[in-house]
Every structure is written in C-alpha cells, then in structure tokens.
PDB file of N, CA and C in Angstrom:
ATOM      1  N   MET A   1     -14.633  -5.546   1.275  1.00  0.00           N
ATOM      2  CA  MET A   1     -13.953  -5.049  -0.054  1.00  0.00           C
ATOM      3  C   MET A   1     -13.796  -3.090  -0.172  1.00  0.00           C
ATOM      4  N   TYR A   2     -12.853  -2.675  -0.151  1.00  0.00           N
ATOM      5  CA  TYR A   2     -12.751  -1.249  -0.598  1.00  0.00           C
ATOM      6  C   TYR A   2     -11.981  -1.100  -1.282  1.00  0.00           C
ATOM      7  N   ALA A   3     -11.556   0.414  -1.709  1.00  0.00           N
ATOM      8  CA  ALA A   3     -10.734   0.879  -3.127  1.00  0.00           C
ATOM      9  C   ALA A   3     -10.708   2.179  -2.430  1.00  0.00           C
ATOM     10  N   ILE A   4      -9.061   2.340  -2.612  1.00  0.00           N
ATOM     11  CA  ILE A   4      -9.049   4.094  -2.777  1.00  0.00           C
ATOM     12  C   ILE A   4      -8.508   4.590  -4.107  1.00  0.00           C
ATOM     13  N   ILE A   5      -9.556   5.648  -4.207  1.00  0.00           N
ATOM     14  CA  ILE A   5      -9.810   6.276  -5.487  1.00  0.00           C
ATOM     15  C   ILE A   5      -9.058   7.612  -5.615  1.00  0.00           C
ATOM     16  N   GLU A   6      -8.986   7.947  -6.433  1.00  0.00           N
ATOM     17  CA  GLU A   6      -8.252   9.604  -6.719  1.00  0.00           C
ATOM     18  C   GLU A   6      -9.154  10.374  -7.877  1.00  0.00           C
ATOM     19  N   THR A   7      -9.708  11.669  -7.568  1.00  0.00           N
ATOM     20  CA  THR A   7     -10.801  12.154  -8.027  1.00  0.00           C
ATOM     21  C   THR A   7     -10.399  13.871  -7.941  1.00  0.00           C
ATOM     22  N   GLY A   8     -10.354  14.553  -8.928  1.00  0.00           N
ATOM     23  CA  GLY A   8     -10.372  16.319  -7.999  1.00  0.00           C
ATOM     24  C   GLY A   8      -9.098  16.734  -7.453  1.00  0.00           C
ATOM     25  N   GLY A   9      -7.782  15.576  -6.975  1.00  0.00           N
ATOM     26  CA  GLY A   9      -6.769  15.785  -6.822  1.00  0.00           C
ATOM     27  C   GLY A   9      -6.776  15.520  -5.351  1.00  0.00           C
ATOM     28  N   LYS A  10      -7.685  14.754  -4.905  1.00  0.00           N
ATOM     29  CA  LYS A  10      -7.674  14.060  -3.540  1.00  0.00           C
ATOM     30  C   LYS A  10      -8.116  12.424  -3.729  1.00  0.00           C
ATOM     31  N   GLN A  11      -8.059  12.318  -2.386  1.00  0.00           N
ATOM     32  CA  GLN A  11      -7.905  10.825  -2.609  1.00  0.00           C
ATOM     33  C   GLN A  11      -9.043  10.142  -1.665  1.00  0.00           C
ATOM     34  N   TYR A  12      -9.981   9.073  -1.660  1.00  0.00           N
ATOM     35  CA  TYR A  12     -11.027   9.091  -1.014  1.00  0.00           C
ATOM     36  C   TYR A  12     -11.046   7.082  -0.793  1.00  0.00           C
ATOM     37  N   ARG A  13     -11.314   6.938   0.554  1.00  0.00           N
ATOM     38  CA  ARG A  13     -11.543   5.239   0.396  1.00  0.00           C
ATOM     39  C   ARG A  13     -12.950   4.909   0.187  1.00  0.00           C
ATOM     40  N   VAL A  14     -13.611   4.259  -0.332  1.00  0.00           N
ATOM     41  CA  VAL A  14     -14.906   3.905  -0.638  1.00  0.00           C
ATOM     42  C   VAL A  14     -14.885   2.381  -0.270  1.00  0.00           C
ATOM     43  N   THR A  15     -15.936   1.738  -0.117  1.00  0.00           N
ATOM     44  CA  THR A  15     -16.643   1.015  -0.229  1.00  0.00           C
ATOM     45  C   THR A  15     -18.272   0.950  -1.034  1.00  0.00           C
ATOM     46  N   GLU A  16     -18.915  -0.374  -1.299  1.00  0.00           N
ATOM     47  CA  GLU A  16     -20.331  -0.062  -2.093  1.00  0.00           C
ATOM     48  C   GLU A  16     -21.244   0.177  -0.981  1.00  0.00           C
ATOM     49  N   GLY A  17     -21.653   1.038  -1.618  1.00  0.00           N
ATOM     50  CA  GLY A  17     -22.863   1.650  -0.843  1.00  0.00           C
ATOM     51  C   GLY A  17     -22.852   3.250   0.021  1.00  0.00           C
ATOM     52  N   ASP A  18     -21.655   3.539  -0.209  1.00  0.00           N
ATOM     53  CA  ASP A  18     -21.128   4.943   0.393  1.00  0.00           C
ATOM     54  C   ASP A  18     -21.459   5.759  -0.268  1.00  0.00           C
ATOM     55  N   VAL A  19     -21.889   6.985   0.284  1.00  0.00           N
ATOM     56  CA  VAL A  19     -22.238   8.458  -0.215  1.00  0.00           C
ATOM     57  C   VAL A  19     -21.446   9.293  -0.068  1.00  0.00           C
ATOM     58  N   LEU A  20     -20.797  10.220  -0.562  1.00  0.00           N
ATOM     59  CA  LEU A  20     -19.453  10.855  -0.473  1.00  0.00           C
ATOM     60  C   LEU A  20     -19.877  12.172  -1.379  1.00  0.00           C
ATOM     61  N   THR A  21     -18.874  13.037  -0.721  1.00  0.00           N
ATOM     62  CA  THR A  21     -18.941  14.392  -1.396  1.00  0.00           C
ATOM     63  C   THR A  21     -17.451  14.901  -1.478  1.00  0.00           C
ATOM     64  N   ILE A  22     -17.625  15.078  -3.542  1.00  0.00           N
ATOM     65  CA  ILE A  22     -16.282  15.023  -3.928  1.00  0.00           C
ATOM     66  C   ILE A  22     -16.023  16.372  -4.496  1.00  0.00           C
ATOM     67  N   GLU A  23     -15.118  16.788  -5.454  1.00  0.00           N
ATOM     68  CA  GLU A  23     -14.811  18.001  -6.315  1.00  0.00           C
ATOM     69  C   GLU A  23     -15.969  17.619  -7.392  1.00  0.00           C
ATOM     70  N   LYS A  24     -16.542  19.242  -7.915  1.00  0.00           N
ATOM     71  CA  LYS A  24     -17.726  18.911  -8.728  1.00  0.00           C
ATOM     72  C   LYS A  24     -17.065  18.530 -10.265  1.00  0.00           C
ATOM     73  N   ILE A  25     -17.748  17.532 -10.410  1.00  0.00           N
ATOM     74  CA  ILE A  25     -17.541  16.853 -11.992  1.00  0.00           C
ATOM     75  C   ILE A  25     -18.965  17.568 -13.099  1.00  0.00           C
ATOM     76  N   GLU A  26     -18.768  17.286 -13.959  1.00  0.00           N
ATOM     77  CA  GLU A  26     -19.719  17.633 -15.168  1.00  0.00           C
ATOM     78  C   GLU A  26     -20.570  16.731 -15.620  1.00  0.00           C
ATOM     79  N   VAL A  27     -21.271  15.834 -14.438  1.00  0.00           N
ATOM     80  CA  VAL A  27     -21.852  15.176 -15.044  1.00  0.00           C
ATOM     81  C   VAL A  27     -23.238  15.050 -14.470  1.00  0.00           C
ATOM     82  N   ALA A  28     -24.611  14.804 -15.214  1.00  0.00           N
ATOM     83  CA  ALA A  28     -25.784  15.176 -15.000  1.00  0.00           C
ATOM     84  C   ALA A  28     -26.164  14.486 -13.984  1.00  0.00           C
ATOM     85  N   GLU A  29     -27.133  14.793 -13.000  1.00  0.00           N
ATOM     86  CA  GLU A  29     -28.022  14.080 -11.887  1.00  0.00           C
ATOM     87  C   GLU A  29     -28.357  12.404 -12.300  1.00  0.00           C
ATOM     88  N   GLY A  30     -28.047  11.251 -11.595  1.00  0.00           N
ATOM     89  CA  GLY A  30     -29.074  10.089 -12.037  1.00  0.00           C
ATOM     90  C   GLY A  30     -27.886   9.859 -12.931  1.00  0.00           C
ATOM     91  N   GLN A  31     -26.809   9.977 -13.766  1.00  0.00           N
ATOM     92  CA  GLN A  31     -26.167   9.412 -14.466  1.00  0.00           C
ATOM     93  C   GLN A  31     -24.860   8.864 -13.600  1.00  0.00           C
ATOM     94  N   THR A  32     -24.510   7.735 -14.429  1.00  0.00           N
ATOM     95  CA  THR A  32     -23.598   7.203 -13.728  1.00  0.00           C
ATOM     96  C   THR A  32     -22.032   7.282 -14.422  1.00  0.00           C
ATOM     97  N   VAL A  33     -20.875   7.256 -13.474  1.00  0.00           N
ATOM     98  CA  VAL A  33     -19.604   7.677 -13.478  1.00  0.00           C
ATOM     99  C   VAL A  33     -18.437   6.836 -13.274  1.00  0.00           C
ATOM    100  N   ASP A  34     -17.669   6.403 -13.779  1.00  0.00           N
ATOM    101  CA  ASP A  34     -16.571   5.343 -13.858  1.00  0.00           C
ATOM    102  C   ASP A  34     -15.382   6.030 -13.271  1.00  0.00           C
ATOM    103  N   PHE A  35     -14.984   5.842 -12.262  1.00  0.00           N
ATOM    104  CA  PHE A  35     -13.624   6.238 -12.047  1.00  0.00           C
ATOM    105  C   PHE A  35     -12.644   5.265 -12.120  1.00  0.00           C
ATOM    106  N   ASP A  36     -11.321   5.770 -13.033  1.00  0.00           N
ATOM    107  CA  ASP A  36     -10.766   4.640 -13.702  1.00  0.00           C
ATOM    108  C   ASP A  36      -9.105   4.683 -12.653  1.00  0.00           C
ATOM    109  N   ARG A  37      -9.094   6.312 -11.696  1.00  0.00           N
ATOM    110  CA  ARG A  37      -7.847   6.226 -10.969  1.00  0.00           C
ATOM    111  C   ARG A  37      -8.069   5.461  -9.974  1.00  0.00           C
ATOM    112  N   VAL A  38      -7.523   4.084  -9.873  1.00  0.00           N
ATOM    113  CA  VAL A  38      -7.646   3.465  -8.683  1.00  0.00           C
ATOM    114  C   VAL A  38      -6.523   2.959  -7.898  1.00  0.00           C
ATOM    115  N   LEU A  39      -6.068   3.313  -7.000  1.00  0.00           N
ATOM    116  CA  LEU A  39      -4.775   3.550  -6.435  1.00  0.00           C
ATOM    117  C   LEU A  39      -4.652   1.609  -5.778  1.00  0.00           C
ATOM    118  N   THR A  40      -5.572   1.500  -4.616  1.00  0.00           N
ATOM    119  CA  THR A  40      -5.424   0.577  -4.130  1.00  0.00           C
ATOM    120  C   THR A  40      -6.645  -0.368  -4.243  1.00  0.00           C
ATOM    121  N   VAL A  41      -6.797  -1.892  -3.652  1.00  0.00           N
ATOM    122  CA  VAL A  41      -7.999  -2.550  -4.230  1.00  0.00           C
ATOM    123  C   VAL A  41      -7.699  -3.542  -2.552  1.00  0.00           C
ATOM    124  N   VAL A  42      -8.675  -3.448  -1.400  1.00  0.00           N
ATOM    125  CA  VAL A  42      -8.493  -4.488  -0.627  1.00  0.00           C
ATOM    126  C   VAL A  42      -9.557  -5.723  -0.575  1.00  0.00           C
ATOM    127  N   LYS A  43      -9.565  -6.788  -1.218  1.00  0.00           N
ATOM    128  CA  LYS A  43     -10.835  -7.686  -1.034  1.00  0.00           C
ATOM    129  C   LYS A  43     -10.042  -8.978  -0.428  1.00  0.00           C
ATOM    130  N   ASP A  44     -11.193  -9.286   0.397  1.00  0.00           N
ATOM    131  CA  ASP A  44     -10.895 -10.360   1.642  1.00  0.00           C
ATOM    132  C   ASP A  44      -9.537 -10.626   2.049  1.00  0.00           C
ATOM    133  N   GLY A  45      -8.708  -9.466   2.813  1.00  0.00           N
ATOM    134  CA  GLY A  45      -7.517  -9.230   3.027  1.00  0.00           C
ATOM    135  C   GLY A  45      -6.571  -9.327   2.287  1.00  0.00           C
ATOM    136  N   GLU A  46      -6.477  -9.574   0.623  1.00  0.00           N
ATOM    137  CA  GLU A  46      -5.608  -9.539  -0.164  1.00  0.00           C
ATOM    138  C   GLU A  46      -5.543  -8.257  -0.422  1.00  0.00           C
ATOM    139  N   VAL A  47      -4.484  -7.442  -0.609  1.00  0.00           N
ATOM    140  CA  VAL A  47      -4.432  -5.695  -0.755  1.00  0.00           C
ATOM    141  C   VAL A  47      -3.433  -5.989  -2.382  1.00  0.00           C
ATOM    142  N   VAL A  48      -3.905  -5.202  -3.348  1.00  0.00           N
ATOM    143  CA  VAL A  48      -3.296  -5.200  -4.421  1.00  0.00           C
ATOM    144  C   VAL A  48      -3.090  -3.548  -4.232  1.00  0.00           C
ATOM    145  N   ILE A  49      -1.872  -2.967  -4.577  1.00  0.00           N
ATOM    146  CA  ILE A  49      -1.502  -1.976  -4.820  1.00  0.00           C
ATOM    147  C   ILE A  49      -0.677  -1.700  -6.010  1.00  0.00           C
ATOM    148  N   GLY A  50      -1.605  -0.222  -7.028  1.00  0.00           N
ATOM    149  CA  GLY A  50      -0.946   0.005  -7.842  1.00  0.00           C
ATOM    150  C   GLY A  50       0.511   0.455  -7.968  1.00  0.00           C
ATOM    151  N   LYS A  51       1.253   0.888  -9.088  1.00  0.00           N
ATOM    152  CA  LYS A  51       1.874   1.509  -9.321  1.00  0.00           C
ATOM    153  C   LYS A  51       2.288   2.424 -10.433  1.00  0.00           C
ATOM    154  N   PRO A  52       1.489   3.323 -10.511  1.00  0.00           N
ATOM    155  CA  PRO A  52       0.637   4.152  -9.535  1.00  0.00           C
ATOM    156  C   PRO A  52      -0.399   3.670  -9.705  1.00  0.00           C
ATOM    157  N   LEU A  53      -1.095   3.426 -10.306  1.00  0.00           N
ATOM    158  CA  LEU A  53      -2.368   2.886 -10.755  1.00  0.00           C
ATOM    159  C   LEU A  53      -2.576   1.102 -11.031  1.00  0.00           C
ATOM    160  N   ILE A  54      -4.038   1.009 -10.698  1.00  0.00           N
ATOM    161  CA  ILE A  54      -4.178  -0.476 -11.307  1.00  0.00           C
ATOM    162  C   ILE A  54      -4.765  -0.741 -12.483  1.00  0.00           C
ATOM    163  N   ALA A  55      -4.422  -1.429 -12.933  1.00  0.00           N
ATOM    164  CA  ALA A  55      -4.631  -1.919 -14.888  1.00  0.00           C
ATOM    165  C   ALA A  55      -6.463  -2.561 -14.732  1.00  0.00           C
ATOM    166  N   ASP A  56      -6.871  -2.030 -15.436  1.00  0.00           N
ATOM    167  CA  ASP A  56      -8.421  -2.852 -15.305  1.00  0.00           C
ATOM    168  C   ASP A  56      -9.338  -2.723 -14.010  1.00  0.00           C
ATOM    169  N   ALA A  57      -9.151  -1.872 -13.001  1.00  0.00           N
ATOM    170  CA  ALA A  57      -9.488  -1.924 -12.191  1.00  0.00           C
ATOM    171  C   ALA A  57     -10.359  -0.311 -12.637  1.00  0.00           C
ATOM    172  N   LYS A  58     -11.819  -0.511 -11.979  1.00  0.00           N
ATOM    173  CA  LYS A  58     -12.423   1.090 -11.585  1.00  0.00           C
ATOM    174  C   LYS A  58     -13.397   0.729 -10.993  1.00  0.00           C
ATOM    175  N   VAL A  59     -13.692   2.002 -10.318  1.00  0.00           N
ATOM    176  CA  VAL A  59     -14.941   2.432  -9.451  1.00  0.00           C
ATOM    177  C   VAL A  59     -16.215   2.891 -10.380  1.00  0.00           C
ATOM    178  N   THR A  60     -17.751   2.220 -10.253  1.00  0.00           N
ATOM    179  CA  THR A  60     -18.881   2.855 -10.813  1.00  0.00           C
ATOM    180  C   THR A  60     -19.394   3.614  -9.789  1.00  0.00           C
ATOM    181  N   ALA A  61     -20.324   4.583 -10.137  1.00  0.00           N
ATOM    182  CA  ALA A  61     -20.780   5.488  -8.910  1.00  0.00           C
ATOM    183  C   ALA A  61     -21.840   5.965  -9.707  1.00  0.00           C
ATOM    184  N   GLU A  62     -22.878   6.325  -9.187  1.00  0.00           N
ATOM    185  CA  GLU A  62     -24.280   7.648  -9.679  1.00  0.00           C
ATOM    186  C   GLU A  62     -24.015   8.667  -8.926  1.00  0.00           C
ATOM    187  N   VAL A  63     -24.271   9.780  -9.536  1.00  0.00           N
ATOM    188  CA  VAL A  63     -24.716  10.811  -9.233  1.00  0.00           C
ATOM    189  C   VAL A  63     -25.740  11.577  -8.597  1.00  0.00           C
ATOM    190  N   VAL A  64     -25.639  11.644  -7.227  1.00  0.00           N
ATOM    191  CA  VAL A  64     -26.885  11.933  -6.807  1.00  0.00           C
ATOM    192  C   VAL A  64     -27.394  13.132  -6.678  1.00  0.00           C
ATOM    193  N   SER A  65     -26.788  14.392  -6.417  1.00  0.00           N
ATOM    194  CA  SER A  65     -26.897  15.848  -6.427  1.00  0.00           C
ATOM    195  C   SER A  65     -25.804  16.647  -6.846  1.00  0.00           C
ATOM    196  N   HIS A  66     -25.899  17.749  -6.946  1.00  0.00           N
ATOM    197  CA  HIS A  66     -24.590  18.894  -7.386  1.00  0.00           C
ATOM    198  C   HIS A  66     -25.073  19.573  -5.826  1.00  0.00           C
ATOM    199  N   GLY A  67     -24.178  20.779  -5.530  1.00  0.00           N
ATOM    200  CA  GLY A  67     -24.662  21.378  -4.170  1.00  0.00           C
ATOM    201  C   GLY A  67     -22.904  22.655  -4.687  1.00  0.00           C
ATOM    202  N   LYS A  68     -23.113  23.313  -3.199  1.00  0.00           N
ATOM    203  CA  LYS A  68     -22.328  24.642  -2.911  1.00  0.00           C
ATOM    204  C   LYS A  68     -22.080  23.858  -1.567  1.00  0.00           C
ATOM    205  N   GLY A  69     -21.296  24.206  -0.901  1.00  0.00           N
ATOM    206  CA  GLY A  69     -20.711  24.067   0.361  1.00  0.00           C
ATOM    207  C   GLY A  69     -20.930  25.324   1.021  1.00  0.00           C
ATOM    208  N   LYS A  70     -20.721  24.920   2.332  1.00  0.00           N
ATOM    209  CA  LYS A  70     -20.876  25.978   3.528  1.00  0.00           C
ATOM    210  C   LYS A  70     -20.047  27.074   2.784  1.00  0.00           C
ATOM    211  N   LYS A  71     -20.522  28.836   3.113  1.00  0.00           N
ATOM    212  CA  LYS A  71     -19.604  29.915   2.666  1.00  0.00           C
ATOM    213  C   LYS A  71     -17.975  30.200   3.855  1.00  0.00           C
ATOM    214  N   ILE A  72     -17.298  30.341   3.331  1.00  0.00           N
ATOM    215  CA  ILE A  72     -15.854  30.735   4.032  1.00  0.00           C
ATOM    216  C   ILE A  72     -16.027  32.176   3.410  1.00  0.00           C
ATOM    217  N   LEU A  73     -15.060  32.816   4.573  1.00  0.00           N
ATOM    218  CA  LEU A  73     -14.510  34.192   4.067  1.00  0.00           C
ATOM    219  C   LEU A  73     -13.084  34.382   4.084  1.00  0.00           C
ATOM    220  N   VAL A  74     -12.697  35.127   2.840  1.00  0.00           N
ATOM    221  CA  VAL A  74     -11.257  35.493   2.692  1.00  0.00           C
ATOM    222  C   VAL A  74     -11.220  36.724   2.838  1.00  0.00           C
ATOM    223  N   PHE A  75      -9.829  37.374   3.807  1.00  0.00           N
ATOM    224  CA  PHE A  75     -10.158  38.457   4.637  1.00  0.00           C
ATOM    225  C   PHE A  75      -8.789  38.449   4.131  1.00  0.00           C
ATOM    226  N   LYS A  76      -8.273  39.995   3.213  1.00  0.00           N
ATOM    227  CA  LYS A  76      -6.910  40.297   2.985  1.00  0.00           C
ATOM    228  C   LYS A  76      -6.892  41.789   3.518  1.00  0.00           C
ATOM    229  N   TYR A  77      -5.681  41.647   4.272  1.00  0.00           N
ATOM    230  CA  TYR A  77      -5.253  42.726   5.165  1.00  0.00           C
ATOM    231  C   TYR A  77      -3.973  43.134   5.149  1.00  0.00           C
ATOM    232  N   LYS A  78      -3.760  44.857   4.819  1.00  0.00           N
ATOM    233  CA  LYS A  78      -1.847  44.934   5.498  1.00  0.00           C
ATOM    234  C   LYS A  78      -2.040  46.514   6.397  1.00  0.00           C
ATOM    235  N   ALA A  79      -1.276  46.000   7.127  1.00  0.00           N
ATOM    236  CA  ALA A  79      -1.387  46.892   8.442  1.00  0.00           C
ATOM    237  C   ALA A  79      -0.868  48.171   7.796  1.00  0.00           C
ATOM    238  N   LYS A  80      -1.162  49.373   8.690  1.00  0.00           N
ATOM    239  CA  LYS A  80      -0.913  50.874   8.405  1.00  0.00           C
ATOM    240  C   LYS A  80      -0.961  51.368   7.087  1.00  0.00           C
ATOM    241  N   SER A  81      -1.864  50.709   6.345  1.00  0.00           N
ATOM    242  CA  SER A  81      -2.238  51.387   4.897  1.00  0.00           C
ATOM    243  C   SER A  81      -3.698  51.171   4.648  1.00  0.00           C
ATOM    244  N   ASN A  82      -4.541  50.893   5.325  1.00  0.00           N
ATOM    245  CA  ASN A  82      -5.928  51.243   5.210  1.00  0.00           C
ATOM    246  C   ASN A  82      -6.476  50.198   4.496  1.00  0.00           C
ATOM    247  N   TYR A  83      -5.703  48.775   3.882  1.00  0.00           N
ATOM    248  CA  TYR A  83      -5.800  48.226   2.980  1.00  0.00           C
ATOM    249  C   TYR A  83      -6.876  46.756   3.978  1.00  0.00           C
ATOM    250  N   ARG A  84      -8.070  46.544   3.140  1.00  0.00           N
ATOM    251  CA  ARG A  84      -9.112  45.511   4.023  1.00  0.00           C
ATOM    252  C   ARG A  84      -9.994  45.321   2.533  1.00  0.00           C
ATOM    253  N   ARG A  85     -10.122  43.529   2.266  1.00  0.00           N
ATOM    254  CA  ARG A  85     -10.570  43.226   1.284  1.00  0.00           C
ATOM    255  C   ARG A  85     -11.503  42.110   1.885  1.00  0.00           C
ATOM    256  N   ARG A  86     -12.469  41.695   1.932  1.00  0.00           N
ATOM    257  CA  ARG A  86     -13.491  40.798   2.045  1.00  0.00           C
ATOM    258  C   ARG A  86     -14.088  40.179   1.403  1.00  0.00           C
ATOM    259  N   GLN A  87     -14.135  38.797   1.192  1.00  0.00           N
ATOM    260  CA  GLN A  87     -14.749  38.154  -0.039  1.00  0.00           C
ATOM    261  C   GLN A  87     -15.260  36.658   0.290  1.00  0.00           C
ATOM    262  N   GLY A  88     -16.523  36.417  -0.154  1.00  0.00           N
ATOM    263  CA  GLY A  88     -17.124  35.077   0.301  1.00  0.00           C
ATOM    264  C   GLY A  88     -16.742  33.778  -0.847  1.00  0.00           C
ATOM    265  N   HIS A  89     -16.618  32.879  -0.425  1.00  0.00           N
ATOM    266  CA  HIS A  89     -16.386  31.550  -1.771  1.00  0.00           C
ATOM    267  C   HIS A  89     -17.319  30.705  -0.757  1.00  0.00           C
ATOM    268  N   ARG A  90     -17.899  29.774  -1.876  1.00  0.00           N
ATOM    269  CA  ARG A  90     -18.669  28.576  -1.568  1.00  0.00           C
ATOM    270  C   ARG A  90     -18.159  27.470  -2.933  1.00  0.00           C
ATOM    271  N   GLN A  91     -17.588  26.506  -2.306  1.00  0.00           N
ATOM    272  CA  GLN A  91     -17.155  25.612  -3.256  1.00  0.00           C
ATOM    273  C   GLN A  91     -18.237  24.874  -3.762  1.00  0.00           C
ATOM    274  N   PRO A  92     -18.279  24.559  -5.122  1.00  0.00           N
ATOM    275  CA  PRO A  92     -19.066  23.604  -5.590  1.00  0.00           C
ATOM    276  C   PRO A  92     -18.692  21.975  -5.320  1.00  0.00           C
ATOM    277  N   PHE A  93     -19.867  21.587  -5.086  1.00  0.00           N
ATOM    278  CA  PHE A  93     -19.278  19.888  -4.840  1.00  0.00           C
ATOM    279  C   PHE A  93     -20.267  18.940  -5.532  1.00  0.00           C
ATOM    280  N   THR A  94     -19.582  17.777  -5.749  1.00  0.00           N
ATOM    281  CA  THR A  94     -20.878  16.693  -6.231  1.00  0.00           C
ATOM    282  C   THR A  94     -21.186  15.457  -5.354  1.00  0.00           C
ATOM    283  N   LYS A  95     -22.422  15.362  -4.986  1.00  0.00           N
ATOM    284  CA  LYS A  95     -22.518  13.876  -4.143  1.00  0.00           C
ATOM    285  C   LYS A  95     -22.641  12.650  -4.954  1.00  0.00           C
ATOM    286  N   ILE A  96     -22.123  11.824  -4.603  1.00  0.00           N
ATOM    287  CA  ILE A  96     -22.092  10.425  -5.124  1.00  0.00           C
ATOM    288  C   ILE A  96     -22.477   9.388  -4.381  1.00  0.00           C
ATOM    289  N   ARG A  97     -22.720   8.362  -5.004  1.00  0.00           N
ATOM    290  CA  ARG A  97     -23.185   6.753  -4.274  1.00  0.00           C
ATOM    291  C   ARG A  97     -22.522   5.733  -4.982  1.00  0.00           C
ATOM    292  N   ILE A  98     -21.545   5.275  -4.120  1.00  0.00           N
ATOM    293  CA  ILE A  98     -20.652   4.248  -5.071  1.00  0.00           C
ATOM    294  C   ILE A  98     -21.567   2.957  -5.211  1.00  0.00           C
ATOM    295  N   ASP A  99     -21.529   2.338  -6.714  1.00  0.00           N
ATOM    296  CA  ASP A  99     -22.334   1.327  -6.894  1.00  0.00           C
ATOM    297  C   ASP A  99     -21.392   0.129  -6.984  1.00  0.00           C
ATOM    298  N   LYS A 100     -20.517  -0.197  -7.624  1.00  0.00           N
ATOM    299  CA  LYS A 100     -19.701  -1.083  -7.797  1.00  0.00           C
ATOM    300  C   LYS A 100     -18.092  -0.848  -7.643  1.00  0.00           C
ATOM    301  N   ILE A 101     -17.382  -1.794  -7.535  1.00  0.00           N
ATOM    302  CA  ILE A 101     -15.815  -2.117  -7.543  1.00  0.00           C
ATOM    303  C   ILE A 101     -15.418  -3.089  -8.237  1.00  0.00           C
ATOM    304  N   LEU A 102     -14.842  -2.823  -9.364  1.00  0.00           N
ATOM    305  CA  LEU A 102     -14.800  -3.379 -10.233  1.00  0.00           C
ATOM    306  C   LEU A 102     -12.699  -4.014 -10.298  1.00  0.00           C
ATOM    307  N   ALA A 103     -12.532  -5.038  -9.794  1.00  0.00           N
ATOM    308  CA  ALA A 103     -11.222  -5.319  -9.704  1.00  0.00           C
ATOM    309  C   ALA A 103     -10.518  -6.620  -9.924  1.00  0.00           C
TER     310      ALA A 103
END
C-alpha cells in the first residue's frame, strides 16, 4: 500500500515506515503531523485517484528531526561592468517517518 501526498509544493510517494526529507514545517520533534492533501492511494492493486484530492484520506507521520541542507552558491554576474555577487544558501528541511496511511 502506498499513497501520493502533497506538501511544500511537492509530491511524494510514501509507504508506511518510510523516512523522507520534506520542506520545513513548524512542528516540534517527536510530534505527529497529519497530511490531508492525499492525491492517490494504491491498496492491494486497487487505485483510488482524487479529483484533485481524496476525501477522508490522510497520512500520519512523526517528525524525526529538523535541519539544513547542503550549501549551494548563488552567483550573480554582469559582463563588462565588474558586477559580481556571491551568496550561499542552505535550505531548511524536516525529516519525517510515515506511521499510517488512512484511506
């Protein structure tokens, strides 16, 4: 059984027990969070597709940790005008463990 959920503007294929990294959400470590934006559920070969969401379906997960991703460099440059700007960015994330898929 697996589900496709939407969070942080992205879609994720999840099964029970998965640990995945999503965009940061404001929930303390150790707390549970419910994702009610469920797009698709596949259970025993039966596919249920939402239009656009599945009513009364939710995915329950536990927040494992918060952190920051690997640093990327943003470099702005304009030719022939000596304009150069370098900036670093580390995207915050939340690591979650999927507990239940209710559909």
